[in-house]
């Protein structure tokens, strides 16, 4: 029993761990603790087993408590049950008829009984142990199955890893194959894209040399475009095998296609020219409007057939030399056919205008210029129907047509001698043609403007030449007649006629009213001079000088006009001075000076509206210091070879060098100098003073006013 009690003893360490478990690892709540304590109280009072109850019934329970009668009955029944339960194991301990005679037998029996009791006591545990063993065996079987399963799983894992490795390798191989396939497909596509430029040669060659091919067909332009693409591609990749061979073949095909375009253009233009080209015999009978209308109408109808081709050619002419050459050839062909068509008719029309306007050269230039303006505009518009962009050849072509007008009219210019006619021609060319037409449309009429400028220069050159000849013959070399020097008879006759008509006015007011103020703005040429009856009282050289300057003012350049005006005014002043001398010889000094004063005042007032500079700068060399330098060299000849800054030769070179001088000659001041200083000798002044004192007060006042006007700074000529 001691072993049994020791079997159920609790190890303090285990108890301590259990306490820690209760307090630390699995603490109970307050309600759980109360339930636990109540359970402990119930288990603390355990009843005595029935088999250990005493044999005699007792009114006391196993705890020594007095039982009641009812309790006694229940206790007796319980005791009886306990006895029955106790007899059952004792019955099992029957000796089976054995007798115990010796202590050894008893001990042997007791040992058997004890073993049986022990056996009975441990039966549950043995059953539990056997159950545990059975469970252990079962667990061992399970563990063995688990081991086998794990072995199978490990084998499956190894097989899975092997299959996974093989699958990954297969996947990688498939991806590599796909990449190789994609690369090969791309390579094949790239090769096919490159080979298509080589393969297209056969189809292009057969299409170009097909007898059914036409330049105006819908398939021709795509063929030409494909040829350009192939040539451009092969030209940029000379490293390809046989690229040079195929490039030469494509160039041949392109040259053939371009030759077809050129031939078609030439044939179209030739046919159009033949259809409208008039016969030489009927050229003079046709009207100009009908003839030129047919020239333009037929070409307009065939222009769309060529414009489509030329647009393609012009589009590629910027980067391809062969297209530029083709475009230039087509343009030259167009210009040649148009020139061959227009030149005879245009020459005939110009000669017709010359014969029509034989007496009026200004009308001839106006009609011819207007006709050429319309022709140049029509030709420019017609050219744009064939080609998209203008070219230098167009200006050359239009200039050639305009030169026909120049060649016809130039012989008329060089034969003209009349200044007024030449001036009218300058006005027509400069104002009506260049300013009104060319300046408004400079692009279309640029070529005609060049020819018009050339004609204007020729007319201006002729005008300047004739003006110089006129000034020399009719102004400088003018021989006055008796009527030109009839002063003061002309003035008296004019005075008597004015008195007879009741329109007598003072000389100063008549002059101011007739000739205008210097501040009057410049207007038309005809408004620069007074009326013809007022000019009749002028000296002829003065009238011719002013008329000549008025005609030249708007016709020639300002610089040339200033130079000519200097010459004209100098000649006019000289002729007036000579006429004044002749009048003094004929009458007296007073009339000569009055004649000179009057005409100088008229000249001053009439040149005032000209907005030009009559002052001319003249440059010259001043050698006035040369004499002083030579004298200084002579006096210091002992220092000719001095080796310092006082060398006489060096001083001579520095002091004797001429200086540049500038002189301004003003034609308006020449008249004043002639008027004031040219006749200031003593005899004439005395005679003039004596005559003035003998005249009336009115004449003295008049001359006094003229003198005051001459002395004013603003009255310079």
XYZ file of C-alpha atoms in Angstrom:
717
model
C 0.000 0.000 0.000
C 2.982 2.106 0.630
C 3.858 1.841 -3.034
C 0.380 2.888 -3.955
C 0.487 5.901 -1.729
C 3.845 6.840 -3.056
C 2.566 6.453 -6.620
C 0.010 9.200 -6.106
C 2.311 11.604 -4.254
C 2.725 15.010 -5.985
C 6.129 16.428 -6.763
C 6.600 19.913 -5.215
C 8.116 21.243 -8.413
C 5.089 20.033 -10.345
C 2.827 21.591 -7.790
C 4.714 24.841 -8.049
C 4.408 24.793 -11.819
C 0.698 24.025 -11.500
C 0.306 26.999 -9.175
C 2.134 29.150 -11.680
C -0.122 27.776 -14.358
C -3.182 28.724 -12.315
C -1.932 32.141 -11.334
C 0.122 33.214 -14.298
C -0.553 31.240 -17.447
C -4.248 30.395 -16.979
C -5.717 32.718 -14.373
C -9.321 32.131 -13.333
C -11.959 34.772 -13.274
C -13.816 35.557 -10.073
C -16.818 33.504 -11.102
C -14.639 30.566 -12.082
C -12.806 30.740 -8.738
C -16.094 30.650 -6.812
C -17.203 27.614 -8.800
C -13.900 25.925 -8.057
C -14.198 26.537 -4.304
C -17.746 25.218 -4.259
C -16.573 22.082 -6.015
C -13.746 21.676 -3.492
C -16.221 21.870 -0.652
C -18.350 19.166 -2.160
C -15.401 16.884 -2.744
C -13.957 17.367 0.729
C -16.690 15.239 2.318
C -16.438 11.882 0.600
C -18.591 8.994 1.950
C -16.997 5.839 3.123
C -17.117 3.068 0.638
C -19.935 0.605 1.266
C -17.627 -2.348 1.406
C -15.833 -0.802 4.415
C -18.902 -0.170 6.514
C -18.982 -1.992 9.941
C -20.928 -5.229 10.397
C -23.210 -3.982 13.185
C -25.595 -1.367 12.244
C -25.230 1.760 14.165
C -27.574 4.622 14.553
C -24.674 6.821 13.673
C -23.566 7.548 10.182
C -20.038 7.282 9.116
C -19.457 10.660 10.444
C -20.822 9.835 13.885
C -24.130 11.550 13.432
C -27.235 9.994 15.002
C -29.570 8.772 12.356
C -33.286 8.830 12.543
C -35.526 5.858 12.198
C -35.987 6.448 8.545
C -32.335 6.933 8.325
C -31.740 3.783 10.188
C -33.737 1.820 7.657
C -31.790 3.309 4.872
C -28.586 2.658 6.768
C -29.517 -0.990 7.354
C -30.263 -1.430 3.723
C -27.006 0.143 2.895
C -25.158 -2.108 5.283
C -26.831 -5.083 3.766
C -25.759 -3.942 0.391
C -22.232 -3.376 1.696
C -22.082 -6.843 3.122
C -23.232 -8.229 -0.155
C -20.587 -6.261 -1.919
C -17.964 -7.366 0.591
C -18.953 -11.010 0.369
C -18.524 -11.001 -3.356
C -14.731 -10.389 -3.247
C -14.398 -12.725 -0.293
C -16.136 -15.319 -2.298
C -13.592 -14.815 -4.923
C -10.976 -15.486 -2.330
C -12.330 -18.955 -1.608
C -9.707 -21.535 -0.911
C -11.202 -23.893 -3.439
C -11.115 -26.657 -0.905
C -7.566 -25.963 0.106
C -6.556 -26.056 3.643
C -4.016 -23.915 5.258
C -2.109 -25.936 7.746
C 1.113 -24.165 7.762
C 2.175 -20.618 7.836
C 3.862 -21.135 4.558
C 0.612 -22.108 2.956
C -1.072 -19.110 4.512
C 1.629 -16.825 3.300
C 1.446 -18.378 -0.097
C -2.314 -18.032 -0.077
C -2.079 -14.501 1.246
C 0.407 -13.674 -1.462
C -1.994 -15.035 -4.029
C -4.833 -13.156 -2.429
C -2.728 -10.063 -2.327
C -1.741 -10.576 -5.953
C -5.373 -11.123 -6.853
C -6.321 -8.018 -4.957
C -3.547 -6.135 -6.559
C -4.709 -7.522 -9.845
C -8.207 -6.419 -9.126
C -7.003 -3.040 -8.001
C -4.870 -2.485 -11.189
C -7.344 -3.933 -13.664
C -8.611 -0.535 -14.670
C -5.125 0.733 -15.014
C -4.084 -2.332 -16.911
C -7.086 -1.982 -19.130
C -6.227 1.657 -19.572
C -2.600 0.666 -20.172
C -3.618 -1.914 -22.704
C -5.831 0.657 -24.281
C -2.922 3.030 -24.289
C -0.704 0.406 -25.768
C -3.328 -0.318 -28.346
C -3.507 3.398 -29.043
C 0.293 3.507 -29.093
C 0.418 0.717 -31.579
C -2.209 2.434 -33.577
C -0.219 5.674 -33.351
C 2.898 3.833 -34.351
C 1.021 2.445 -37.310
C -0.188 5.945 -38.063
C 3.317 7.277 -37.675
C 4.625 4.595 -39.963
C 1.927 5.502 -42.435
C 2.814 9.144 -41.983
C 6.455 8.337 -42.559
C 5.599 6.398 -45.633
C 3.354 9.235 -46.710
C 6.101 11.757 -46.047
C 8.486 9.605 -48.010
C 6.001 9.528 -50.835
C 5.481 13.265 -50.503
C 9.219 13.853 -50.520
C 9.465 11.674 -53.565
C 6.583 13.589 -55.116
C 8.284 16.873 -54.149
C 11.476 15.722 -55.787
C 9.537 14.631 -58.834
C 7.657 17.953 -58.789
C 10.913 19.877 -58.580
C 12.262 17.819 -61.419
C 9.100 18.340 -63.451
C 9.097 22.031 -62.526
C 12.700 22.340 -63.607
C 11.951 20.553 -66.832
C 8.845 22.694 -67.339
C 10.828 25.903 -66.714
C 13.457 24.756 -69.141
C 10.750 23.901 -71.629
C 9.119 27.280 -71.041
C 12.435 29.065 -71.485
C 13.078 27.052 -74.592
C 9.617 27.937 -75.901
C 10.188 31.611 -75.149
C 13.528 31.460 -76.886
C 11.897 29.755 -79.821
C 9.183 32.407 -79.881
C 11.809 35.127 -79.759
C 13.722 33.434 -82.516
C 10.529 33.060 -84.484
C 9.653 36.737 -83.966
C 13.153 37.779 -84.904
C 13.071 35.565 -87.962
C 9.656 36.938 -88.929
C 10.934 40.475 -88.497
C 14.022 39.612 -90.465
C 11.913 38.075 -93.196
C 9.623 41.116 -93.157
C 12.612 43.458 -93.246
C 14.144 41.508 -96.075
C 10.801 41.503 -97.870
C 10.471 45.259 -97.359
C 13.925 45.729 -98.810
C 13.428 43.264 -101.609
C 10.187 44.898 -102.695
C 12.212 47.816 -104.078
C 14.204 45.353 -106.137
C 11.192 43.268 -107.118
C 9.238 46.298 -108.338
C 11.650 46.847 -111.184
C 10.149 44.175 -113.405
C 6.587 45.380 -113.003
C 7.574 49.038 -113.461
C 9.637 48.217 -116.523
C 6.827 46.303 -118.199
C 4.256 48.987 -117.356
C 6.436 51.769 -118.754
C 7.116 49.938 -121.990
C 3.547 48.840 -122.426
C 2.050 50.133 -125.697
C -1.182 50.895 -123.852
C 0.494 53.280 -121.403
C -0.358 56.962 -121.724
C 1.103 59.889 -119.848
C -2.369 61.105 -118.942
C -3.508 57.687 -117.682
C -4.210 57.122 -113.992
C -1.377 54.604 -113.631
C 1.415 56.819 -114.916
C 1.738 59.125 -111.911
C 1.854 56.236 -109.370
C 4.574 54.621 -111.493
C 6.577 57.826 -111.500
C 6.110 58.213 -107.744
C 7.217 54.614 -107.139
C 10.281 55.180 -109.289
C 11.222 58.171 -107.156
C 10.793 56.124 -103.978
C 12.929 53.258 -105.278
C 15.680 55.582 -106.478
C 15.705 57.460 -103.190
C 15.824 54.215 -101.200
C 18.633 52.631 -103.199
C 20.617 55.854 -103.312
C 20.651 56.016 -99.515
C 21.769 52.336 -99.179
C 24.732 51.702 -101.430
C 25.894 48.829 -99.168
C 23.154 46.539 -100.473
C 24.246 43.922 -102.936
C 23.467 44.901 -106.555
C 22.017 48.209 -105.365
C 24.115 50.082 -107.936
C 22.862 47.818 -110.728
C 19.223 48.283 -109.828
C 19.785 51.983 -109.211
C 21.066 52.369 -112.763
C 18.046 50.434 -114.052
C 15.615 52.604 -112.110
C 17.375 55.728 -113.359
C 16.920 54.498 -116.906
C 13.239 53.881 -116.287
C 12.875 57.319 -114.731
C 14.687 58.967 -117.627
C 12.337 57.176 -120.000
C 9.281 58.313 -117.983
C 10.521 61.897 -117.884
C 11.160 61.779 -121.610
C 7.545 60.698 -122.061
C 6.418 63.733 -120.042
C 8.634 66.038 -122.041
C 7.501 64.581 -125.347
C 3.862 64.841 -124.328
C 4.346 68.492 -123.310
C 6.108 69.337 -126.561
C 3.477 67.591 -128.668
C 0.620 69.301 -126.819
C 2.180 72.750 -127.164
C 3.106 72.129 -130.792
C -0.414 71.035 -131.669
C -1.915 74.049 -129.904
C 0.511 76.361 -131.701
C -0.221 74.848 -135.096
C -3.950 75.182 -134.609
C -3.856 78.916 -133.863
C -0.799 79.959 -135.879
C -2.052 82.332 -138.614
C -0.704 82.052 -142.115
C 1.757 84.792 -143.121
C -0.529 85.810 -145.976
C -3.524 86.333 -143.675
C -1.566 87.922 -140.828
C -2.251 91.479 -141.968
C -5.990 90.868 -142.478
C -6.761 89.549 -139.000
C -7.820 91.874 -136.226
C -5.591 92.132 -133.214
C -8.269 91.252 -130.660
C -9.476 88.137 -132.497
C -5.961 86.978 -133.182
C -4.700 87.283 -129.632
C -7.970 85.929 -128.249
C -7.445 82.701 -130.181
C -3.822 82.601 -129.047
C -4.848 82.496 -125.409
C -8.075 80.488 -125.717
C -6.547 77.393 -127.278
C -3.695 77.258 -124.794
C -6.090 77.601 -121.873
C -7.977 74.493 -122.983
C -4.851 72.319 -123.050
C -3.334 73.744 -119.866
C -4.981 71.286 -117.389
C -3.437 68.298 -119.188
C 0.031 69.681 -118.604
C -0.535 71.334 -115.206
C -1.010 67.948 -113.482
C 2.319 66.674 -114.782
C 4.151 69.888 -114.042
C 2.967 69.897 -110.428
C 4.591 66.500 -109.906
C 7.757 67.680 -111.620
C 7.876 70.927 -109.619
C 7.338 69.037 -106.376
C 10.471 66.937 -106.966
C 12.545 69.638 -108.643
C 13.805 70.912 -105.314
C 15.862 67.782 -104.566
C 16.374 66.067 -107.938
C 18.561 67.445 -110.691
C 16.810 65.477 -113.444
C 13.442 66.954 -112.458
C 14.922 70.448 -112.464
C 16.320 69.833 -115.940
C 12.951 68.515 -117.146
C 11.114 71.494 -115.637
C 13.552 73.914 -117.264
C 13.209 72.168 -120.633
C 9.407 72.233 -120.449
C 9.416 75.901 -119.499
C 11.806 76.770 -122.311
C 9.686 74.756 -124.720
C 6.616 76.668 -123.562
C 8.395 80.008 -123.940
C 9.722 79.094 -127.387
C 6.308 78.084 -128.711
C 4.658 81.156 -127.237
C 7.363 83.419 -128.623
C 7.123 81.830 -132.052
C 3.371 82.332 -131.942
C 3.304 85.871 -130.588
C 6.374 87.512 -132.079
C 5.144 87.916 -135.695
C 1.681 89.000 -134.608
C 3.023 91.329 -131.951
C 5.469 92.931 -134.390
C 2.658 93.361 -136.883
C 0.442 94.924 -134.190
C 3.197 97.345 -133.137
C 3.802 98.452 -136.737
C 0.071 98.899 -137.138
C 0.063 101.212 -134.103
C 3.002 103.157 -135.534
C 1.172 103.664 -138.810
C -1.994 104.601 -136.933
C -0.348 107.231 -134.710
C 2.126 108.803 -137.073
C 1.481 112.349 -135.894
C 0.963 111.768 -132.155
C 3.936 109.990 -130.619
C 2.568 110.267 -127.102
C -0.600 108.452 -128.163
C 1.596 105.845 -129.872
C 3.578 105.177 -126.690
C 0.411 105.169 -124.609
C -1.362 102.699 -126.899
C 1.694 100.466 -127.307
C 2.435 100.469 -123.572
C -1.150 99.702 -122.627
C -1.251 96.878 -125.162
C 1.964 95.387 -123.758
C 0.685 95.713 -120.200
C -2.404 93.681 -121.022
C -0.325 91.189 -122.983
C 2.159 90.717 -120.136
C -0.638 90.235 -117.609
C -2.377 87.688 -119.837
C 0.878 85.833 -120.442
C 1.630 85.771 -116.730
C -1.799 84.314 -115.933
C -1.519 81.825 -118.802
C 1.862 80.676 -117.521
C 0.347 79.980 -114.092
C -2.206 77.726 -115.801
C 0.651 75.494 -116.942
C 3.071 75.868 -114.025
C 2.585 76.539 -110.328
C 5.488 78.854 -109.591
C 7.079 81.704 -111.580
C 10.617 81.266 -112.831
C 13.385 83.573 -114.102
C 12.648 82.410 -117.621
C 9.184 83.968 -117.391
C 10.668 87.425 -116.851
C 13.075 86.853 -119.727
C 10.199 85.760 -121.944
C 8.061 88.781 -121.044
C 11.065 91.036 -121.431
C 11.638 89.601 -124.909
C 8.043 90.358 -125.824
C 8.343 93.855 -124.394
C 11.562 94.366 -126.348
C 9.496 94.126 -129.535
C 7.727 97.295 -128.440
C 11.081 98.862 -127.625
C 12.596 97.886 -130.987
C 9.623 99.327 -132.874
C 9.383 102.580 -130.889
C 13.078 103.373 -130.428
C 13.589 104.572 -134.035
C 10.736 106.972 -133.414
C 12.395 108.310 -130.268
C 15.801 109.023 -131.746
C 14.271 111.042 -134.584
C 12.293 113.397 -132.370
C 13.639 116.917 -132.022
C 10.749 118.734 -130.438
C 11.176 119.201 -126.675
C 7.486 119.242 -125.919
C 6.922 115.913 -127.674
C 9.842 114.335 -125.850
C 8.542 115.711 -122.552
C 5.087 114.261 -123.247
C 6.693 110.879 -123.941
C 8.524 111.053 -120.629
C 5.284 111.833 -118.808
C 3.501 108.930 -120.496
C 6.289 106.457 -119.705
C 6.989 107.654 -116.186
C 3.510 108.407 -114.887
C 0.975 106.475 -116.940
C 2.957 103.271 -117.476
C 5.460 102.929 -114.643
C 3.521 104.532 -111.816
C -0.041 103.630 -112.800
C 0.575 100.096 -114.076
C 3.961 98.677 -113.082
C 3.921 100.030 -109.528
C 0.447 98.554 -108.935
C 1.381 95.031 -110.076
C 5.154 94.733 -109.743
C 5.215 90.928 -109.945
C 3.326 90.542 -113.189
C 4.800 93.612 -114.893
C 8.395 93.448 -113.652
C 9.754 92.540 -117.096
C 7.730 95.241 -118.833
C 8.933 97.691 -116.179
C 12.540 96.970 -117.151
C 11.819 97.710 -120.812
C 9.757 100.781 -119.909
C 12.617 102.064 -117.760
C 14.974 101.550 -120.684
C 12.638 103.433 -123.026
C 12.299 106.211 -120.449
C 16.065 106.480 -120.156
C 16.402 106.681 -123.941
C 13.736 109.386 -124.174
C 15.315 111.272 -121.268
C 18.715 111.021 -122.901
C 17.258 112.322 -126.157
C 15.433 115.059 -124.248
C 18.604 116.166 -122.442
C 20.534 116.167 -125.694
C 17.881 118.212 -127.458
C 17.603 120.562 -124.452
C 21.349 121.225 -124.530
C 21.206 121.808 -128.275
C 18.212 124.082 -127.804
C 19.969 126.092 -125.095
C 23.058 126.535 -127.232
C 21.256 127.430 -130.450
C 18.196 129.311 -129.169
C 19.490 130.866 -125.956
C 23.252 131.195 -125.954
C 23.607 131.896 -129.679
C 20.376 133.811 -130.057
C 20.685 136.875 -132.346
C 18.013 139.387 -131.303
C 16.047 141.203 -133.973
C 14.953 144.863 -133.934
C 11.596 143.951 -132.455
C 13.217 142.076 -129.546
C 15.210 145.198 -128.550
C 12.317 147.668 -129.016
C 12.319 148.925 -125.444
C 10.637 151.015 -124.184
C 8.427 151.013 -127.322
C 6.893 147.628 -126.396
C 6.051 148.826 -122.921
C 4.453 152.020 -124.250
C 2.403 150.058 -126.780
C 1.268 147.667 -124.045
C 0.442 150.628 -121.821
C -1.638 152.328 -124.502
C -3.542 149.107 -125.223
C -4.281 148.640 -121.519
C -5.526 152.239 -121.250
C -7.703 151.725 -124.287
C -9.269 148.591 -122.765
C -9.543 150.101 -119.267
C -7.345 147.493 -117.635
C -4.312 149.603 -116.780
C -2.449 148.242 -113.784
C 0.833 149.020 -112.137
C 3.903 147.112 -113.306
C 4.499 145.543 -109.931
C 0.936 144.335 -109.466
C 0.821 142.973 -113.007
C 4.021 141.091 -112.441
C 2.860 139.671 -109.152
C -0.489 138.628 -110.558
C 1.036 137.090 -113.658
C 4.004 135.243 -112.279
C 2.762 134.199 -108.837
C 4.512 134.022 -105.474
C 7.693 132.020 -104.828
C 5.849 130.117 -102.165
C 3.281 128.791 -104.650
C 3.423 124.992 -104.613
C 4.605 123.140 -107.663
C 1.705 122.056 -109.899
C 1.349 120.866 -113.435
C 3.829 121.905 -116.110
C 1.312 124.090 -117.870
C 0.687 126.037 -114.632
C 4.333 126.977 -114.116
C 4.247 129.789 -116.711
C 1.747 132.661 -117.199
C -0.426 133.066 -120.241
C 0.998 133.458 -123.731
C -0.023 137.142 -124.057
C 1.933 137.938 -120.905
C 4.953 135.986 -122.176
C 4.932 138.075 -125.341
C 6.442 140.996 -123.417
C 9.402 138.873 -122.285
C 12.692 138.664 -123.990
C 12.761 135.493 -126.175
C 15.699 133.868 -124.368
C 13.957 134.292 -121.007
C 10.759 132.778 -122.326
C 12.602 129.875 -123.948
C 14.657 129.233 -120.804
C 11.607 129.056 -118.566
C 9.661 126.927 -121.030
C 12.611 124.573 -121.354
C 13.011 124.245 -117.565
C 9.265 123.741 -117.110
C 9.309 120.874 -119.601
C 12.403 119.274 -118.097
C 11.349 119.541 -114.468
C 9.025 116.502 -114.342
C 10.738 114.503 -117.043
C 14.303 113.955 -115.858
C 16.053 113.164 -112.633
C 16.633 115.860 -110.086
C 20.428 115.782 -110.368
C 20.388 116.073 -114.150
C 17.807 118.851 -113.957
C 19.958 120.824 -111.516
C 22.940 120.584 -113.853
C 20.888 121.623 -116.897
C 19.230 124.441 -114.957
C 22.666 125.804 -114.053
C 23.646 125.919 -117.719
C 20.291 127.328 -118.838
C 20.220 130.084 -116.225
C 23.829 131.050 -116.934
C 23.085 131.284 -120.680
C 19.856 133.207 -120.016
C 21.571 135.740 -117.739
C 24.332 136.193 -120.300
C 21.820 136.755 -123.109
C 19.867 139.250 -120.987
C 23.068 141.138 -120.227
C 23.943 141.286 -123.907
C 20.444 142.474 -124.743
C 20.691 145.151 -122.044
C 23.914 146.398 -123.608
C 22.267 146.526 -127.034
C 19.293 148.453 -125.645
C 21.613 150.980 -123.986
C 23.382 151.461 -127.265
C 20.068 151.892 -129.041
C 18.365 154.188 -126.472
C 20.037 155.050 -123.181
C 21.468 153.443 -120.047
C 18.281 153.785 -118.021
C 16.194 151.710 -120.446
C 18.906 149.064 -120.591
C 19.074 148.777 -116.815
C 15.292 148.759 -116.484
C 15.117 145.984 -119.080
C 17.683 143.972 -117.154
C 15.964 144.589 -113.790
C 12.554 143.570 -115.100
C 13.719 140.348 -116.679
C 15.874 139.434 -113.688
C 12.861 139.827 -111.420
C 10.769 137.717 -113.762
C 13.482 135.063 -113.839
C 13.719 135.033 -110.058
C 9.988 134.630 -109.565
C 9.547 131.984 -112.249
C 12.289 129.645 -110.988
C 11.113 129.852 -107.372
C 8.462 127.064 -107.697
C 11.111 124.577 -108.853
C 11.886 122.417 -105.823
C 15.552 121.929 -106.691
C 18.881 123.148 -105.433
C 20.375 125.624 -107.863
C 23.657 125.661 -105.906
C 26.366 123.384 -107.309
C 29.441 122.377 -105.356
C 32.714 122.685 -107.221
C 35.936 121.264 -105.841
C 39.412 122.469 -106.692
C 43.038 122.602 -105.543
C 44.443 125.684 -103.873
C 48.142 126.318 -104.734
C 48.322 129.714 -103.005
C 50.787 128.403 -100.404
C 53.235 127.169 -103.014
C 54.828 130.579 -103.572
C 55.423 131.202 -99.855
C 56.870 127.728 -99.446
C 59.235 128.250 -102.382
C 60.446 131.590 -100.970
C 60.973 129.952 -97.572
C 62.975 127.156 -99.211
C 65.140 129.710 -101.027
C 65.879 131.649 -97.836
C 66.650 128.528 -95.818
C 68.566 126.644 -98.439
C 71.392 126.159 -95.933
C 69.169 123.721 -94.025
C 68.431 121.450 -96.951
C 70.352 118.595 -95.406
C 69.663 119.270 -91.730
C 68.965 116.113 -89.761
C 66.254 117.538 -87.536
C 62.696 118.788 -87.766
C 63.897 122.152 -89.204
C 64.895 120.598 -92.511
C 64.101 123.168 -95.256
C 63.158 120.559 -97.832
C 60.757 118.862 -95.412
C 59.148 122.214 -94.589
C 58.765 122.957 -98.301
C 57.044 119.625 -98.932
C 54.645 120.129 -96.028
C 53.821 123.779 -96.755
C 53.597 123.570 -100.555
C 51.051 120.756 -100.730
C 47.807 122.015 -102.310
C 44.591 122.060 -100.312
C 41.165 120.941 -101.475
C 38.649 123.765 -101.739
C 34.897 123.647 -102.264
C 32.922 126.405 -103.947
C 29.154 126.607 -104.169
C 27.771 128.274 -107.278
C 24.150 129.386 -107.008
C 22.466 130.312 -110.275
C 19.960 132.521 -108.479
C 22.782 134.663 -107.083
C 24.411 135.041 -110.477
C 21.568 137.314 -111.603
C 21.856 139.387 -108.447
C 25.604 139.805 -108.905
C 25.050 140.785 -112.516
C 22.296 143.182 -111.566
C 24.040 144.874 -108.648
C 27.775 144.597 -109.323
C 28.099 144.030 -113.046
C 27.128 147.592 -114.032
C 28.628 149.671 -111.254
C 31.135 151.714 -113.175
C 31.290 155.428 -112.319
C 29.977 156.777 -115.572
C 26.824 154.668 -115.558
C 26.078 155.416 -111.890
C 26.420 159.172 -112.446
C 24.278 159.039 -115.562
C 21.658 156.960 -113.776
C 21.549 159.360 -110.809
C 21.182 162.407 -113.102
C 18.394 160.719 -115.023
C 16.583 159.725 -111.885
C 16.682 163.270 -110.545
C 15.159 164.529 -113.785
C 12.289 161.995 -113.692
C 9.047 162.386 -111.863
C 8.367 161.323 -108.331
C 6.400 158.280 -109.427
C 9.386 156.793 -111.266
C 11.636 157.544 -108.300
C 9.231 155.795 -105.898
C 8.983 152.798 -108.216
C 12.755 152.446 -108.505
C 13.074 152.973 -104.757
C 10.711 150.044 -104.123
C 12.682 147.852 -106.542
C 15.920 148.814 -104.770
C 14.448 147.931 -101.358
C 13.266 144.584 -102.688
C 16.747 143.860 -103.986
C 18.355 144.738 -100.658
C 16.164 142.338 -98.666
C 17.858 139.009 -97.786
C 14.870 136.978 -98.990
C 14.985 138.570 -102.421
C 18.113 136.785 -103.582
C 17.840 135.339 -107.038
